[in-house]
Structure formats: C-alpha cells, structure tokens
PDB file of C-alpha atoms in Angstrom:
ATOM      1  CA  MET A 291       7.828 125.770 -36.033  1.00  0.00           C
ATOM      2  CA  PHE A 292      10.067 129.056 -35.446  1.00  0.00           C
ATOM      3  CA  ARG A 293      10.964 128.176 -31.861  1.00  0.00           C
ATOM      4  CA  GLU A 294      11.639 124.400 -33.080  1.00  0.00           C
ATOM      5  CA  ALA A 295      14.310 125.702 -35.457  1.00  0.00           C
ATOM      6  CA  LEU A 296      16.057 127.857 -33.211  1.00  0.00           C
ATOM      7  CA  SER A 297      16.475 124.960 -30.722  1.00  0.00           C
ATOM      8  CA  VAL A 298      18.503 123.128 -33.070  1.00  0.00           C
ATOM      9  CA  PRO A 299      22.020 124.299 -32.263  1.00  0.00           C
ATOM     10  CA  TYR A 300      23.238 124.094 -35.756  1.00  0.00           C
ATOM     11  CA  TYR A 301      21.733 127.873 -36.434  1.00  0.00           C
ATOM     12  CA  TYR A 302      23.308 129.665 -33.598  1.00  0.00           C
ATOM     13  CA  LEU A 303      26.882 130.069 -35.762  1.00  0.00           C
ATOM     14  CA  PRO A 304      25.183 131.240 -38.690  1.00  0.00           C
ATOM     15  CA  LEU A 305      22.743 133.722 -36.977  1.00  0.00           C
ATOM     16  CA  PHE A 306      26.227 134.804 -34.855  1.00  0.00           C
ATOM     17  CA  LEU A 307      27.945 135.426 -37.825  1.00  0.00           C
ATOM     18  CA  VAL A 308      25.328 137.268 -39.999  1.00  0.00           C
ATOM     19  CA  SER A 309      24.434 139.591 -36.680  1.00  0.00           C
ATOM     20  CA  VAL A 310      28.524 140.280 -36.250  1.00  0.00           C
ATOM     21  CA  GLY A 311      28.532 141.010 -40.016  1.00  0.00           C
ATOM     22  CA  ILE A 312      25.188 143.636 -40.149  1.00  0.00           C
ATOM     23  CA  TYR A 313      26.757 145.227 -36.894  1.00  0.00           C
ATOM     24  CA  GLY A 314      30.008 145.741 -38.773  1.00  0.00           C
ATOM     25  CA  ILE A 315      28.686 146.838 -41.945  1.00  0.00           C
ATOM     26  CA  VAL A 316      26.525 149.481 -40.071  1.00  0.00           C
ATOM     27  CA  SER A 317      28.951 150.796 -37.243  1.00  0.00           C
ATOM     28  CA  GLN A 318      32.303 150.625 -38.904  1.00  0.00           C
ATOM     29  CA  ARG A 319      33.530 153.697 -41.158  1.00  0.00           C
ATOM     30  CA  ASN A 320      36.277 151.870 -42.500  1.00  0.00           C
ATOM     31  CA  LEU A 321      35.687 150.344 -46.064  1.00  0.00           C
ATOM     32  CA  PHE A 322      37.790 147.439 -45.420  1.00  0.00           C
ATOM     33  CA  LYS A 323      36.344 146.507 -42.395  1.00  0.00           C
ATOM     34  CA  GLN A 324      32.950 146.669 -43.832  1.00  0.00           C
ATOM     35  CA  LEU A 325      34.178 144.399 -46.693  1.00  0.00           C
ATOM     36  CA  VAL A 326      35.336 141.758 -44.205  1.00  0.00           C
ATOM     37  CA  SER A 327      31.773 141.982 -42.289  1.00  0.00           C
ATOM     38  CA  LEU A 328      30.152 141.462 -45.513  1.00  0.00           C
ATOM     39  CA  GLY A 329      32.519 138.345 -46.024  1.00  0.00           C
ATOM     40  CA  LEU A 330      30.988 137.136 -42.246  1.00  0.00           C
ATOM     41  CA  ILE A 331      27.426 137.548 -43.607  1.00  0.00           C
ATOM     42  CA  ASP A 332      28.385 135.363 -46.794  1.00  0.00           C
ATOM     43  CA  THR A 333      30.029 132.645 -44.694  1.00  0.00           C
ATOM     44  CA  GLY A 334      26.780 132.703 -42.259  1.00  0.00           C
ATOM     45  CA  VAL A 335      24.341 132.583 -44.973  1.00  0.00           C
ATOM     46  CA  ASN A 336      26.360 129.864 -46.353  1.00  0.00           C
ATOM     47  CA  ILE A 337      26.495 127.813 -43.091  1.00  0.00           C
ATOM     48  CA  LEU A 338      23.011 128.246 -42.505  1.00  0.00           C
ATOM     49  CA  ILE A 339      21.722 126.671 -46.204  1.00  0.00           C
ATOM     50  CA  ILE A 340      24.149 123.811 -45.484  1.00  0.00           C
ATOM     51  CA  SER A 341      22.354 123.481 -41.913  1.00  0.00           C
ATOM     52  CA  LEU A 342      18.792 123.708 -43.292  1.00  0.00           C
ATOM     53  CA  GLY A 343      19.796 120.932 -45.314  1.00  0.00           C
ATOM     54  CA  TYR A 344      21.242 118.177 -42.645  1.00  0.00           C
ATOM     55  CA  ILE A 345      19.228 115.518 -41.990  1.00  0.00           C
ATOM     56  CA  GLN A 346      20.211 113.392 -38.811  1.00  0.00           C
ATOM     57  CA  GLY A 347      20.817 109.742 -39.655  1.00  0.00           C
ATOM     58  CA  MET A 348      21.438 110.484 -43.455  1.00  0.00           C
ATOM     59  CA  GLU A 349      24.731 110.765 -45.425  1.00  0.00           C
ATOM     60  CA  ALA A 350      26.146 112.921 -47.801  1.00  0.00           C
ATOM     61  CA  PRO A 351      25.213 112.170 -51.390  1.00  0.00           C
ATOM     62  CA  ILE A 352      28.486 110.468 -52.514  1.00  0.00           C
ATOM     63  CA  TYR A 353      27.972 107.278 -54.408  1.00  0.00           C
ATOM     64  CA  SER A 354      29.395 104.096 -52.745  1.00  0.00           C
ATOM     65  CA  ALA A 355      28.461 100.553 -52.671  1.00  0.00           C
ATOM     66  CA  VAL A 356      27.942 100.357 -49.181  1.00  0.00           C
ATOM     67  CA  THR A 357      25.352 103.477 -48.717  1.00  0.00           C
ATOM     68  CA  PRO A 358      22.204 102.743 -49.900  1.00  0.00           C
ATOM     69  CA  ILE A 359      20.711 105.613 -52.333  1.00  0.00           C
ATOM     70  CA  ALA A 360      17.812 105.980 -50.022  1.00  0.00           C
ATOM     71  CA  LYS A 361      20.140 107.424 -47.044  1.00  0.00           C
ATOM     72  CA  PHE A 362      21.508 110.242 -49.162  1.00  0.00           C
ATOM     73  CA  VAL A 363      20.361 113.549 -48.002  1.00  0.00           C
ATOM     74  CA  ASP A 364      18.984 115.986 -51.030  1.00  0.00           C
ATOM     75  CA  PRO A 365      22.501 117.551 -52.806  1.00  0.00           C
ATOM     76  CA  LEU A 366      20.691 120.787 -53.899  1.00  0.00           C
ATOM     77  CA  PRO A 367      21.762 122.949 -50.844  1.00  0.00           C
ATOM     78  CA  GLN A 368      25.164 121.859 -51.146  1.00  0.00           C
ATOM     79  CA  ALA A 369      25.432 122.727 -54.729  1.00  0.00           C
ATOM     80  CA  LEU A 370      23.838 126.097 -54.083  1.00  0.00           C
ATOM     81  CA  VAL A 371      26.424 126.566 -51.664  1.00  0.00           C
ATOM     82  CA  LEU A 372      29.301 125.470 -53.473  1.00  0.00           C
ATOM     83  CA  THR A 373      27.903 128.231 -56.177  1.00  0.00           C
ATOM     84  CA  ALA A 374      27.436 131.004 -53.565  1.00  0.00           C
ATOM     85  CA  ILE A 375      31.188 130.401 -52.324  1.00  0.00           C
ATOM     86  CA  VAL A 376      32.483 130.877 -55.758  1.00  0.00           C
ATOM     87  CA  ILE A 377      30.405 134.104 -56.451  1.00  0.00           C
ATOM     88  CA  GLY A 378      31.224 135.315 -52.602  1.00  0.00           C
ATOM     89  CA  VAL A 379      34.928 134.891 -53.486  1.00  0.00           C
ATOM     90  CA  GLY A 380      34.492 137.066 -56.892  1.00  0.00           C
ATOM     91  CA  VAL A 381      32.513 139.735 -54.909  1.00  0.00           C
ATOM     92  CA  LEU A 382      35.101 139.974 -52.281  1.00  0.00           C
ATOM     93  CA  GLY A 383      37.914 139.915 -54.705  1.00  0.00           C
ATOM     94  CA  LEU A 384      36.454 142.611 -56.606  1.00  0.00           C
ATOM     95  CA  GLY A 385      35.584 144.613 -53.604  1.00  0.00           C
ATOM     96  CA  ALA A 386      39.396 144.102 -52.152  1.00  0.00           C
ATOM     97  CA  THR A 387      40.566 145.152 -55.860  1.00  0.00           C
ATOM     98  CA  LEU A 388      38.261 148.131 -55.531  1.00  0.00           C
ATOM     99  CA  LEU A 389      39.749 149.044 -52.027  1.00  0.00           C
ATOM    100  CA  ILE A 390      43.339 149.097 -53.393  1.00  0.00           C
ATOM    101  CA  LYS A 391      42.547 151.468 -56.289  1.00  0.00           C
ATOM    102  CA  ILE A 392      40.441 153.867 -53.716  1.00  0.00           C
ATOM    103  CA  HIS A 393      43.589 153.681 -51.278  1.00  0.00           C
ATOM    104  CA  GLU A 394      45.938 154.383 -54.264  1.00  0.00           C
ATOM    105  CA  ARG A 395      44.126 157.479 -55.468  1.00  0.00           C
ATOM    106  CA  TYR A 396      42.841 159.214 -51.839  1.00  0.00           C
ATOM    107  CA  GLY A 397      45.467 157.533 -49.479  1.00  0.00           C
ATOM    108  CA  THR A 398      42.665 156.188 -46.964  1.00  0.00           C
ATOM    109  CA  LEU A 399      40.100 153.895 -46.727  1.00  0.00           C
ATOM    110  CA  GLU A 400      38.005 156.005 -43.992  1.00  0.00           C
ATOM    111  CA  LEU A 401      34.565 157.062 -45.095  1.00  0.00           C
ATOM    112  CA  ASP A 402      34.663 160.492 -43.513  1.00  0.00           C
ATOM    113  CA  GLU A 403      37.974 161.291 -45.221  1.00  0.00           C
ATOM    114  CA  LEU A 404      36.792 159.911 -48.353  1.00  0.00           C
ATOM    115  CA  LYS A 405      33.919 162.199 -48.346  1.00  0.00           C
ATOM    116  CA  PHE A 406      36.066 165.389 -47.263  1.00  0.00           C
ATOM    117  CA  SER A 407      38.420 164.697 -50.077  1.00  0.00           C
ATOM    118  CA  LYS A 408      35.669 164.554 -52.304  1.00  0.00           C
ATOM    119  CA  GLU A 409      34.203 167.791 -51.601  1.00  0.00           C
ATOM    120  CA  HIS A 410      37.647 169.550 -51.027  1.00  0.00           C
ATOM    121  CA  GLN A 411      38.343 168.271 -54.641  1.00  0.00           C
ATOM    122  CA  ARG A 412      35.337 169.804 -56.360  1.00  0.00           C
ATOM    123  CA  TRP A 413      36.074 173.035 -54.498  1.00  0.00           C
ATOM    124  CA  GLN A 414      39.426 172.845 -56.089  1.00  0.00           C
ATOM    125  CA  GLU A 415      37.839 172.383 -59.538  1.00  0.00           C
ATOM    126  CA  ILE A 416      35.639 175.196 -59.102  1.00  0.00           C
ATOM    127  CA  MET A 417      38.397 177.475 -58.091  1.00  0.00           C
ATOM    128  CA  ASP A 418      40.221 176.428 -60.711  1.00  0.00           C
ATOM    129  CA  ASP A 419      37.366 177.060 -63.316  1.00  0.00           C
ATOM    130  CA  GLU A 420      36.945 180.384 -61.823  1.00  0.00           C
ATOM    131  CA  GLY A 421      40.719 181.267 -62.279  1.00  0.00           C
ATOM    132  CA  ASP A 422      40.799 180.516 -65.861  1.00  0.00           C
ATOM    133  CA  VAL A 423      37.754 182.769 -66.637  1.00  0.00           C
ATOM    134  CA  GLY A 424      39.629 185.990 -66.504  1.00  0.00           C
ATOM    135  CA  VAL A 425      42.442 184.634 -68.800  1.00  0.00           C
TER     136      VAL A 425
END
C-alpha cells in the first residue's frame, strides 16, 4: 500500500515541501528562516491532506443541477484544510509579531547572538547587584 501511495505524483510536492521545511528548521540559525520553514511544513501538510482526499473521476462537492450527488468527493478533507489554513495564518502572524518584538529588543534574529546577548545581560545584572551591596 505504501509503495502504491508513493507512485502517485500528487504526493511528491507535499513530501518535498515538508522535507525542505524540516531541513530549514534544523539547519538554520535565523528565527525568520525557521518561521518560513514552519510555513513550508504547514503548506506541505495541507497539500498532502487535499491530495489524500482526491478521487479521480469525482468532482468538488459544490451543489449544481448538472452533477449528481454520487459524483461528489468527501468534503471533510477540504473543510479540515480550510480550518488548518486559518490556524496556520494565525500561528505565522503571531510568530512574525514575536520576531518583530525580539528584533526591536535585541537587534538581531540570529540564535547565537541572542544567546550571547542574554548571557551578557545576565552577567550585567549580576555585576550591578554586586555593586549595590557595598552602598
């Protein structure tokens, strides 16, 4: 069954998008690039669900007098993907907002620089606290 599923060309694009997205999240050290990679994974999964719901010879479940109801595909995958798209846009929007705030505060989106900045800030607070003890 798995071999038959991979023989269908509709699954190549979603698998490619998910693979590129996972590679981007693992390999990139920039938060913006990781957010774009998350969007690629989201898009790939949505296309995969739509591809799984496709049946050759059937039509979209849009009521018309010409198409009989027996020729309609199941509308559930389409409804799930529509919901997933809305949720994905919300997650990416929230992520972009957080990235803007991080960039405003630290001036960078590179993970290595952010870790260094937080360590430097922590040491600065320790030094300030030690300086206040003698006063």
